[in-house]
Amino acid sequence: MHLLTTVPGFSRLALGLVLIFTANAAKPQSPAADLAPTATQARLRDTQTDIDRALERFDVPGMAIAVVLDGKVVDSRGFGVRKRGETAPVDGRTLFDIAANSKAFTAAMLGILVDEGKLAWDDPVIRHLPDFQMFDPYVTREITVRDLLANRSGLGEAAGDLMWWPNSTFSTDEIIHNIRFLAPATSFRSRFTYEYLPYIVAGKIIALKTGKPWGEAVRERILSPLEMTRTTTRPAENFDLIDQAAPHSHIDGKIAVIKPASMENAAGAMGVRTSADDIAKWMKMLLDDGRLDAPGQDGKSRRLISAKQLRELMTPQTLIRLSEPPPKLAATRATFAAYGLGFDVRDYQGVKVVSHRGWQFGFYSTVVLVPSARLGIAIMTNAESGPALSALKYRLLDRYLGLPPADWIAALTDDADESSADAIAPSREVIGTEGRRIGPSLPLAAYDGEYRDRWYGAATIRTSGTRQVLSLAKTPELTGELEHFRHDTFIVRWKARHLNADAYVTFSLKPDGSVNRMTMAPISAETDSSFDFADLSFEPVKLAH
């Protein structure tokens, strides 16, 4: 689930300004459409046209959007279907997993605790979690609550994510404990890298300071005051509800329904499931300096969080190196980019935009805020289509900011095709070398046995009939057959094909010819970085022969 880039259309890793949509030909379900002025009605019609086109162009089953402008919800509706092959439509109440967009809820919850004097942004983490450790004792001593949220801990991108992604049996406490075994990729506070584990630590701090699990604290202190009655903070909760979107992924080139993922051990980084109607309430609060709609018993206005703490969330904390977009996307080039606390902060066409994007198996989402225009846009989809998200984001921003329109759907289609071709190239190279493969150094059975990585734990290789199977012990979905590639490198093809994360498995040998180490690397450039294969280094514990 990682996404931060100035160039849309990348994998979930690209986390920046992004929007997603899907549509059906049904009449808009928002009552605001009937009451809106002519200009607003025109916007709604144009949005419908864009979404119809994007749904077809990017093969997305269903989508929901919410638009807030000047303190009012001007659009909240659904498009397309909740599940491919069925007719039930997406509407404003349909639930979607919003994945890493949950991080902003964690940041806001910490801001509430700062308002209450229960902690400070620059408190050392060990003041609240005395047993917490990073790899470097200096970082353990110095890392603060602010650092946890600002993506500058020094960990590599997505480091350690295999402890929770995909579904694993690690507990939250085990994940936090194992962070101490992850060597840094950069020096502390020197560079932006997109991270999840620090947000899991932040979620633990919230639990300790409130005396309640992260999900309960967020529901009590944020969702309930905002009357976000449909929203849940447990991914596995309410999976049996009728009005919820089913996750879809591409399997062997075709869109298909997949099993929902819970990932409850990643609370703080993931966990919120919401609807268009509910997320509109969240955006209204963020754009109104933390104020709540309903006054208190004394008739005075109330705040969920102070304007001061909201400014901290939306203030640049860690600079992000800019990349140059492709020529067709030149208008998206930012002049600055940074990460705040739970939000990405950059500009679009000279206007400051605060946003975040989330990806989870079968779901994409984005929340985009333009504080100066009091504009908020949320898009949630039940398929993994970054280009659809980006195209619709820019279409809506242009429309509501009064900017010259551009055909972002066509531009992102072309960019996605080119990016996909580049990512497929290594796989084609692999296919082209099949006739030149060189056999392994050892008999296949010699690679069987038990292996252990310092932060992940155990993996096994077992021969079953004529097949050799690799299993990562705490991640049931990461089980797959080994196929010899060349020399002492194999390819593991995971049985769960929706993962789209097949990997190289390479063995190094000792001078006596026995196995010394097993490492892994993704085959495709499109493999999400949360499949943190590159940081694994397994040593044999007990070999079969």
Coordinates of C-alpha atoms in Angstrom, one line a residue:
M1 CA 0.0 0.0 0.0
H2 CA 2.5 2.9 -0.8
L3 CA 1.9 5.8 -3.0
L4 CA 3.7 9.1 -3.3
T5 CA 4.7 10.5 -6.6
T6 CA 4.2 13.5 -8.8
V7 CA 3.5 11.1 -11.7
P8 CA 0.2 9.2 -11.5
G9 CA -0.3 5.8 -12.9
F10 CA 2.3 4.1 -10.8
S11 CA 1.7 1.2 -8.4
R12 CA 0.3 1.8 -5.0
L13 CA 3.7 3.0 -3.9
A14 CA 3.1 6.3 -5.7
L15 CA 1.1 8.1 -3.0
G16 CA 0.3 11.6 -3.9
L17 CA -2.6 13.6 -5.4
V18 CA -4.8 10.9 -6.9
L19 CA -8.4 10.2 -7.6
I20 CA -10.4 7.2 -8.7
F21 CA -13.9 6.8 -10.2
T22 CA -16.3 4.3 -11.6
A23 CA -19.7 4.8 -12.9
N24 CA -23.0 3.3 -14.1
A25 CA -25.6 4.8 -16.3
A26 CA -28.0 5.2 -13.4
K27 CA -29.4 8.5 -12.4
P28 CA -27.3 10.3 -9.8
Q29 CA -28.5 9.3 -6.3
S30 CA -27.6 12.5 -4.5
P31 CA -30.6 14.7 -3.6
A32 CA -28.3 17.6 -3.9
A33 CA -28.3 17.1 -7.7
D34 CA -32.0 18.1 -7.9
L35 CA -31.6 21.2 -5.7
A36 CA -28.2 22.4 -7.0
P37 CA -27.8 25.6 -9.1
T38 CA -27.3 25.2 -12.8
A39 CA -23.5 25.4 -12.6
T40 CA -23.5 22.6 -10.1
Q41 CA -25.9 20.5 -12.1
A42 CA -23.5 20.9 -15.1
R43 CA -20.6 19.8 -13.0
L44 CA -22.6 16.7 -11.9
R45 CA -23.4 15.8 -15.5
D46 CA -19.8 16.3 -16.6
T47 CA -18.6 14.1 -13.7
Q48 CA -21.1 11.4 -14.7
T49 CA -19.7 11.5 -18.3
D50 CA -16.1 11.3 -17.1
I51 CA -16.8 8.4 -14.8
D52 CA -18.7 6.4 -17.4
R53 CA -15.8 6.8 -19.7
A54 CA -13.2 5.9 -17.0
L55 CA -15.1 2.8 -15.8
E56 CA -15.0 1.4 -19.3
R57 CA -11.5 2.6 -20.2
F58 CA -9.8 1.3 -17.1
D59 CA -12.1 -1.8 -16.4
V60 CA -13.3 -0.7 -13.0
P61 CA -16.5 -2.4 -11.6
G62 CA -17.6 0.2 -9.1
M63 CA -16.7 3.6 -7.6
A64 CA -17.9 6.2 -5.1
I65 CA -17.1 9.9 -4.9
A66 CA -17.7 12.8 -2.5
V67 CA -17.1 16.4 -3.2
V68 CA -17.2 19.1 -0.5
L69 CA -17.1 22.8 -1.4
D70 CA -17.5 25.9 0.8
G71 CA -18.7 23.8 3.7
K72 CA -21.4 21.9 1.7
V73 CA -21.5 18.4 0.2
V74 CA -22.1 19.1 -3.5
D75 CA -21.7 15.5 -4.7
S76 CA -21.9 12.1 -2.9
R77 CA -22.9 9.2 -5.0
G78 CA -21.9 5.8 -6.4
F79 CA -21.3 4.5 -9.9
G80 CA -21.1 1.0 -11.4
V81 CA -21.6 -2.2 -9.4
R82 CA -20.4 -3.5 -6.0
K83 CA -19.5 -6.8 -7.5
R84 CA -18.6 -7.8 -11.1
G85 CA -21.3 -10.0 -12.5
E86 CA -24.0 -8.7 -10.2
T87 CA -26.4 -5.8 -10.5
A88 CA -26.4 -4.2 -7.1
P89 CA -25.2 -0.6 -7.6
V90 CA -22.7 1.3 -5.6
D91 CA -24.3 4.2 -3.8
G92 CA -23.3 6.9 -1.2
R93 CA -23.6 4.4 1.6
T94 CA -21.4 1.6 0.0
L95 CA -18.4 0.7 2.1
F96 CA -14.9 0.7 0.7
D97 CA -11.5 -0.1 2.3
I98 CA -9.5 3.1 2.2
A99 CA -6.2 1.5 3.3
A100 CA -3.4 4.1 3.9
N101 CA -5.9 6.9 4.0
S102 CA -6.4 5.6 7.6
K103 CA -3.1 7.2 8.4
A104 CA -4.7 10.7 8.5
F105 CA -7.2 9.4 11.2
T106 CA -4.2 8.2 13.2
A107 CA -2.5 11.6 12.9
A108 CA -5.7 13.4 13.9
M109 CA -6.2 11.1 16.9
L110 CA -2.7 12.0 18.0
G111 CA -3.5 15.7 17.5
I112 CA -6.5 15.3 19.8
L113 CA -4.2 13.8 22.4
V114 CA -1.7 16.7 22.0
D115 CA -4.6 19.1 22.5
E116 CA -5.4 17.3 25.7
G117 CA -1.8 17.5 26.9
K118 CA -1.4 13.7 27.0
L119 CA 1.6 13.9 24.7
A120 CA 3.5 16.3 22.5
W121 CA 4.6 15.9 18.8
D122 CA 8.2 16.0 19.7
D123 CA 8.1 13.6 22.6
P124 CA 10.6 10.7 22.2
V125 CA 8.7 7.6 21.4
I126 CA 10.4 5.7 24.3
R127 CA 8.7 8.2 26.7
H128 CA 5.4 6.4 25.8
L129 CA 6.7 3.0 24.7
P130 CA 9.8 2.3 26.9
D131 CA 10.5 -1.0 25.3
F132 CA 10.5 0.3 21.7
Q133 CA 13.8 -0.1 19.8
M134 CA 15.1 0.8 16.3
F135 CA 18.2 -0.9 14.8
D136 CA 20.4 2.0 15.8
P137 CA 20.5 2.9 19.6
Y138 CA 20.8 6.6 18.7
V139 CA 17.6 6.5 16.6
T140 CA 15.9 4.6 19.4
R141 CA 16.7 7.4 21.8
E142 CA 15.9 10.3 19.4
I143 CA 12.9 9.3 17.3
T144 CA 9.8 11.3 18.2
V145 CA 6.1 11.0 17.7
R146 CA 6.4 13.5 14.9
D147 CA 9.1 11.4 13.2
L148 CA 6.8 8.3 13.2
L149 CA 4.3 10.1 11.0
A150 CA 6.7 12.1 8.8
N151 CA 8.2 9.2 6.9
R152 CA 11.8 10.0 7.9
S153 CA 12.8 7.2 10.3
G154 CA 15.6 5.9 8.0
L155 CA 13.8 2.6 7.2
G156 CA 13.7 1.6 3.6
E157 CA 10.5 2.0 1.6
A158 CA 8.0 -0.6 2.9
A159 CA 10.7 -2.2 5.1
G160 CA 9.2 -5.0 7.1
D161 CA 5.8 -4.8 5.5
L162 CA 5.8 -8.6 5.0
M163 CA 5.0 -8.9 8.7
W164 CA 1.5 -7.7 7.9
W165 CA 1.1 -7.6 4.1
P166 CA -0.6 -9.8 2.8
N167 CA -2.5 -11.2 5.8
S168 CA -0.1 -12.7 8.3
T169 CA -0.3 -14.3 11.8
F170 CA 2.1 -11.7 13.4
S171 CA 0.6 -9.8 16.3
T172 CA 0.9 -6.0 16.4
D173 CA 3.3 -6.3 19.3
E174 CA 5.4 -8.8 17.4
I175 CA 5.6 -6.4 14.5
I176 CA 6.7 -3.5 16.7
H177 CA 9.2 -5.7 18.5
N178 CA 10.8 -6.9 15.2
I179 CA 11.4 -3.3 14.0
R180 CA 14.7 -3.4 15.9
F181 CA 16.1 -6.0 13.5
L182 CA 15.5 -3.9 10.4
A183 CA 18.7 -2.2 9.3
P184 CA 18.2 1.4 8.1
A185 CA 18.4 2.3 4.4
T186 CA 19.3 6.0 5.0
S187 CA 20.4 8.1 7.9
F188 CA 17.8 9.2 10.4
R189 CA 15.7 12.3 9.2
S190 CA 17.8 12.7 6.1
R191 CA 15.4 11.5 3.4
F192 CA 11.7 10.7 2.7
T193 CA 10.8 7.0 2.4
Y194 CA 7.2 5.8 2.4
E195 CA 6.7 3.8 5.5
Y196 CA 3.9 1.8 7.3
L197 CA 5.5 0.3 10.4
P198 CA 6.0 3.7 12.2
Y199 CA 2.2 4.2 11.9
I200 CA 1.6 0.9 13.5
V201 CA 3.8 2.1 16.4
A202 CA 1.7 5.3 16.5
G203 CA -1.4 3.3 16.7
K204 CA 0.0 1.5 19.7
I205 CA 0.8 4.8 21.4
I206 CA -2.9 5.8 20.9
A207 CA -4.0 2.6 22.5
L208 CA -1.8 3.1 25.5
K209 CA -2.7 6.8 26.0
T210 CA -6.5 6.2 25.7
G211 CA -6.7 2.8 27.3
K212 CA -8.5 1.5 24.3
P213 CA -7.5 -0.3 21.1
W214 CA -6.7 2.1 18.2
G215 CA -10.0 1.3 16.4
E216 CA -12.2 1.9 19.5
A217 CA -10.4 5.2 20.2
V218 CA -10.9 6.4 16.7
R219 CA -14.5 5.4 16.7
E220 CA -15.2 7.1 20.0
R221 CA -13.2 10.3 19.5
I222 CA -13.5 10.9 15.7
L223 CA -16.2 8.8 14.0
S224 CA -18.9 9.3 16.6
P225 CA -18.7 13.1 16.9
L226 CA -18.7 13.3 13.1
E227 CA -21.7 11.0 12.9
M228 CA -19.8 8.7 10.5
T229 CA -22.2 6.0 11.4
R230 CA -21.4 3.6 8.5
T231 CA -17.6 3.8 9.0
T232 CA -15.8 0.9 10.7
T233 CA -12.2 0.7 12.0
R234 CA -11.8 -3.0 11.8
P235 CA -11.3 -4.3 8.2
A236 CA -12.8 -7.6 9.0
E237 CA -15.9 -6.1 10.5
N238 CA -19.2 -6.1 8.7
F239 CA -17.9 -8.1 5.7
D240 CA -21.4 -9.7 5.7
L241 CA -23.1 -6.3 5.1
I242 CA -25.2 -6.1 2.0
D243 CA -24.1 -2.6 1.0
Q244 CA -20.4 -3.0 0.6
A245 CA -18.0 -3.1 -2.3
A246 CA -16.3 -6.4 -3.1
P247 CA -12.6 -6.2 -3.8
H248 CA -11.4 -6.9 -7.4
S249 CA -8.0 -7.6 -8.8
H250 CA -6.4 -8.6 -12.1
I251 CA -5.7 -12.3 -12.3
D252 CA -4.1 -13.6 -15.5
G253 CA -5.1 -10.4 -17.2
K254 CA -8.8 -10.4 -16.2
I255 CA -10.6 -8.5 -13.4
A256 CA -12.0 -10.9 -10.8
V257 CA -13.4 -10.8 -7.3
I258 CA -10.9 -11.7 -4.6
K259 CA -11.2 -12.5 -0.9
P260 CA -11.3 -9.4 1.4
A261 CA -8.1 -8.8 3.4
S262 CA -8.3 -7.9 7.1
M263 CA -4.8 -6.8 8.1
E264 CA -5.9 -6.1 11.6
N265 CA -2.4 -6.3 12.9
A266 CA -1.6 -3.1 11.0
A267 CA -4.0 -0.9 12.9
G268 CA -2.8 2.7 12.7
A269 CA -1.5 2.3 9.2
M270 CA -4.6 0.6 7.8
G271 CA -8.1 -0.2 9.1
V272 CA -10.7 2.3 8.1
R273 CA -13.7 1.3 5.9
T274 CA -16.0 4.1 4.9
S275 CA -18.5 5.4 2.4
A276 CA -18.8 8.5 0.2
D277 CA -21.5 10.0 2.5
D278 CA -19.3 9.5 5.6
I279 CA -16.0 10.6 4.2
A280 CA -17.7 13.8 3.1
K281 CA -18.2 14.6 6.8
W282 CA -14.5 13.9 7.5
M283 CA -13.4 16.3 4.7
K284 CA -15.8 19.0 5.9
M285 CA -14.3 18.9 9.3
L286 CA -10.7 19.0 7.9
L287 CA -11.6 22.0 5.8
D288 CA -13.4 23.9 8.6
D289 CA -10.4 24.0 11.0
G290 CA -11.7 21.1 13.0
R291 CA -15.2 22.4 13.7
L292 CA -18.1 20.0 14.1
D293 CA -21.5 20.7 12.5
A294 CA -23.6 20.2 15.6
P295 CA -23.1 22.8 18.5
G296 CA -22.6 21.7 22.1
Q297 CA -25.3 21.7 24.8
D298 CA -24.4 25.3 25.5
G299 CA -25.2 26.3 21.9
K300 CA -21.5 27.1 21.1
S301 CA -19.6 25.6 18.2
R302 CA -17.5 22.6 19.0
R303 CA -14.2 21.3 17.6
L304 CA -13.0 17.8 17.1
I305 CA -9.4 19.0 17.0
S306 CA -7.8 22.4 17.2
A307 CA -6.9 24.4 14.2
K308 CA -3.3 24.5 15.4
Q309 CA -3.0 20.7 15.4
L310 CA -4.7 20.4 12.0
R311 CA -2.1 22.8 10.6
E312 CA 0.6 20.5 11.9
L313 CA -0.9 17.7 9.9
M314 CA -1.0 19.7 6.7
T315 CA 2.4 21.4 7.1
P316 CA 5.4 20.0 5.2
Q317 CA 7.6 18.0 7.6
T318 CA 9.8 16.0 5.2
L319 CA 10.8 17.1 1.7
I320 CA 10.2 14.8 -1.2
R321 CA 12.5 14.8 -4.3
L322 CA 10.5 15.8 -7.4
S323 CA 10.5 13.6 -10.4
E324 CA 9.8 14.8 -14.0
P325 CA 6.4 13.6 -15.3
P326 CA 6.1 12.2 -18.9
P327 CA 5.5 14.8 -21.6
K328 CA 1.8 14.1 -21.8
L329 CA 1.5 14.7 -18.0
A330 CA 3.6 17.8 -17.9
A331 CA 0.9 19.9 -16.4
T332 CA 0.9 17.8 -13.3
R333 CA 4.5 18.8 -12.5
A334 CA 4.8 20.2 -8.9
T335 CA 7.1 23.0 -7.8
F336 CA 7.4 21.5 -4.3
A337 CA 6.5 18.2 -2.6
A338 CA 6.6 17.2 1.0
Y339 CA 5.0 14.9 3.5
G340 CA 3.2 16.3 6.5
L341 CA 1.7 14.1 9.2
G342 CA -0.6 11.6 7.5
F343 CA -0.9 13.7 4.4
D344 CA 1.1 14.5 1.2
V345 CA 1.6 18.2 0.6
R346 CA 2.4 19.6 -2.8
D347 CA 1.0 22.0 -5.4
Y348 CA -1.0 21.6 -8.6
Q349 CA -1.1 24.5 -11.0
G350 CA 0.3 26.7 -8.3
V351 CA -2.3 25.8 -5.7
K352 CA -1.4 24.0 -2.5
V353 CA -3.0 20.5 -2.3
V354 CA -3.1 18.2 0.7
S355 CA -3.8 14.6 -0.2
H356 CA -3.3 11.0 0.4
R357 CA -3.9 7.8 -1.4
G358 CA -4.5 4.2 -0.2
W359 CA -4.2 0.8 -1.8
Q360 CA -5.3 -2.5 -0.5
F361 CA -5.9 -5.8 -2.3
G362 CA -8.9 -5.0 -4.5
F363 CA -9.4 -1.3 -3.5
Y364 CA -7.9 2.1 -4.3
S365 CA -8.9 5.4 -2.7
T366 CA -7.8 9.0 -2.5
V367 CA -8.6 12.1 -0.5
V368 CA -7.6 15.4 -1.9
L369 CA -8.0 18.8 -0.1
V370 CA -7.5 22.3 -1.4
P371 CA -7.7 24.4 1.7
S372 CA -7.6 27.8 0.0
A373 CA -10.7 26.8 -2.1
R374 CA -12.3 24.9 0.7
L375 CA -12.5 22.0 -1.7
G376 CA -12.4 18.3 -0.8
I377 CA -12.6 15.4 -3.2
A378 CA -12.7 11.7 -2.2
I379 CA -12.7 8.8 -4.6
M380 CA -13.0 5.1 -3.7
T381 CA -12.9 2.2 -6.1
N382 CA -13.2 -1.6 -5.8
A383 CA -10.5 -2.3 -8.3
E384 CA -6.7 -1.7 -8.5
S385 CA -6.5 1.1 -11.1
G386 CA -4.0 3.9 -10.3
P387 CA -4.5 5.5 -13.8
A388 CA -8.3 5.8 -13.2
L389 CA -7.7 7.4 -9.9
S390 CA -5.2 9.9 -11.3
A391 CA -7.3 10.8 -14.4
L392 CA -10.4 11.5 -12.4
K393 CA -8.6 13.4 -9.7
Y394 CA -7.2 15.9 -12.2
R395 CA -10.5 16.1 -14.1
L396 CA -12.3 17.1 -10.8
L397 CA -9.6 19.5 -9.7
D398 CA -9.6 21.3 -13.0
R399 CA -13.4 21.5 -13.0
Y400 CA -13.9 22.7 -9.4
L401 CA -10.8 25.1 -9.5
G402 CA -11.9 26.6 -12.8
L403 CA -8.8 25.5 -14.7
P404 CA -8.7 24.8 -18.4
P405 CA -9.9 21.3 -19.0
A406 CA -7.6 18.5 -20.3
D407 CA -8.3 15.0 -21.4
W408 CA -6.6 13.3 -18.5
I409 CA -8.4 10.0 -19.2
A410 CA -6.7 9.7 -22.6
A411 CA -3.3 10.9 -21.2
L412 CA -3.4 8.4 -18.3
T413 CA -4.4 5.6 -20.6
D414 CA -1.4 6.2 -22.8
D415 CA 0.9 6.6 -19.8
A416 CA -0.4 3.4 -18.2
D417 CA 0.2 1.5 -21.4
E418 CA 3.7 2.7 -21.6
S419 CA 4.4 2.0 -18.0
S420 CA 3.0 -1.5 -18.3
A421 CA 5.2 -2.2 -21.3
D422 CA 8.3 -1.1 -19.4
A423 CA 7.4 -3.2 -16.4
I424 CA 6.8 -6.3 -18.5
A425 CA 10.1 -6.0 -20.3
P426 CA 12.1 -7.9 -17.6
S427 CA 9.6 -10.8 -17.7
R428 CA 10.0 -11.0 -21.5
E429 CA 13.7 -11.1 -21.0
V430 CA 13.3 -14.0 -18.6
I431 CA 11.2 -15.9 -21.2
G432 CA 13.8 -15.2 -23.9
T433 CA 16.5 -16.9 -21.8
E434 CA 14.7 -20.2 -21.2
G435 CA 16.6 -22.0 -23.8
R436 CA 19.9 -20.9 -22.2
R437 CA 19.2 -22.0 -18.6
I438 CA 22.1 -23.6 -16.7
G439 CA 21.3 -26.2 -14.1
P440 CA 21.5 -25.7 -10.3
S441 CA 24.7 -26.5 -8.4
L442 CA 23.0 -29.0 -6.1
P443 CA 20.4 -31.7 -6.5
L444 CA 16.9 -30.1 -5.9
A445 CA 16.4 -31.9 -2.7
A446 CA 19.5 -30.3 -1.2
Y447 CA 17.6 -27.0 -1.1
D448 CA 14.8 -28.4 1.0
G449 CA 14.7 -27.6 4.7
E450 CA 13.9 -24.8 7.2
Y451 CA 15.2 -21.3 6.9
R452 CA 15.1 -18.2 9.2
D453 CA 15.3 -14.5 8.6
R454 CA 16.1 -12.2 11.6
W455 CA 13.0 -10.0 11.3
Y456 CA 10.5 -12.1 9.5
G457 CA 11.2 -15.5 11.0
A458 CA 10.7 -18.9 9.4
A459 CA 10.3 -20.2 5.8
T460 CA 10.4 -23.8 4.6
I461 CA 11.1 -25.6 1.3
R462 CA 9.5 -29.0 0.9
T463 CA 9.4 -31.5 -2.0
S464 CA 5.9 -32.8 -2.6
G465 CA 5.9 -35.4 -5.4
T466 CA 7.6 -33.8 -8.3
R467 CA 7.1 -30.2 -7.0
Q468 CA 9.1 -28.1 -4.7
V469 CA 7.1 -25.7 -2.5
L470 CA 8.3 -22.6 -0.7
S471 CA 6.2 -21.4 2.3
L472 CA 6.7 -18.2 4.4
A473 CA 5.5 -19.5 7.8
K474 CA 3.5 -16.6 9.0
T475 CA 1.9 -15.6 5.7
P476 CA -0.4 -18.3 4.5
E477 CA -0.9 -16.7 1.0
L478 CA 2.9 -16.7 0.4
T479 CA 3.1 -20.3 -0.5
G480 CA 4.1 -21.3 -4.0
E481 CA 5.9 -23.7 -6.3
L482 CA 9.6 -23.2 -7.1
E483 CA 10.5 -23.3 -10.8
H484 CA 14.2 -23.5 -11.7
F485 CA 15.4 -20.4 -13.6
R486 CA 19.2 -20.7 -14.0
H487 CA 22.2 -21.5 -11.8
D488 CA 21.0 -21.3 -8.2
T489 CA 18.1 -19.0 -8.8
F490 CA 14.5 -20.2 -8.9
I491 CA 11.2 -18.5 -9.5
V492 CA 8.4 -18.8 -6.9
R493 CA 4.9 -18.6 -8.3
W494 CA 2.5 -17.9 -5.5
K495 CA -0.7 -20.0 -5.4
A496 CA -2.7 -16.9 -4.6
R497 CA -2.5 -15.4 -8.1
H498 CA -4.2 -12.1 -7.2
L499 CA -1.0 -11.1 -5.3
N500 CA 0.8 -10.4 -8.6
A501 CA 4.1 -10.8 -6.8
D502 CA 6.0 -13.7 -8.1
A503 CA 9.7 -13.5 -7.1
Y504 CA 13.2 -14.7 -7.7
V505 CA 14.6 -17.0 -5.0
T506 CA 18.4 -17.2 -5.0
F507 CA 20.7 -19.5 -3.0
S508 CA 24.3 -18.7 -2.2
L509 CA 26.7 -21.6 -1.3
K510 CA 29.4 -22.2 1.2
P511 CA 32.9 -23.4 0.0
D512 CA 31.9 -26.9 0.9
G513 CA 28.9 -26.7 -1.5
S514 CA 26.2 -26.5 1.2
V515 CA 23.5 -23.8 1.2
N516 CA 24.7 -20.6 3.0
R517 CA 21.8 -18.2 2.4
M518 CA 18.5 -17.7 0.6
T519 CA 17.4 -14.3 -0.7
M520 CA 14.5 -13.0 -2.8
A521 CA 13.6 -10.3 -5.2
P522 CA 10.5 -9.3 -7.1
I523 CA 10.3 -10.3 -10.8
S524 CA 8.2 -7.4 -12.0
A525 CA 8.8 -3.7 -11.5
E526 CA 5.0 -3.4 -10.9
T527 CA 5.2 -5.6 -7.7
D528 CA 4.1 -3.5 -4.8
S529 CA 6.9 -2.5 -2.5
S530 CA 5.1 -3.9 0.6
F531 CA 6.2 -7.3 -0.7
D532 CA 9.4 -6.5 1.0
F533 CA 11.4 -9.5 -0.5
A534 CA 14.6 -7.5 -0.9
D535 CA 15.1 -7.1 2.9
L536 CA 14.8 -10.9 3.5
S537 CA 18.0 -12.9 4.1
F538 CA 17.2 -16.4 5.2
E539 CA 19.9 -18.7 6.7
P540 CA 19.3 -22.4 6.8
V541 CA 18.3 -23.8 10.2
K542 CA 17.9 -27.4 9.2
L543 CA 18.4 -28.7 5.7
A544 CA 16.7 -31.9 4.5
H545 CA 20.0 -33.4 3.3

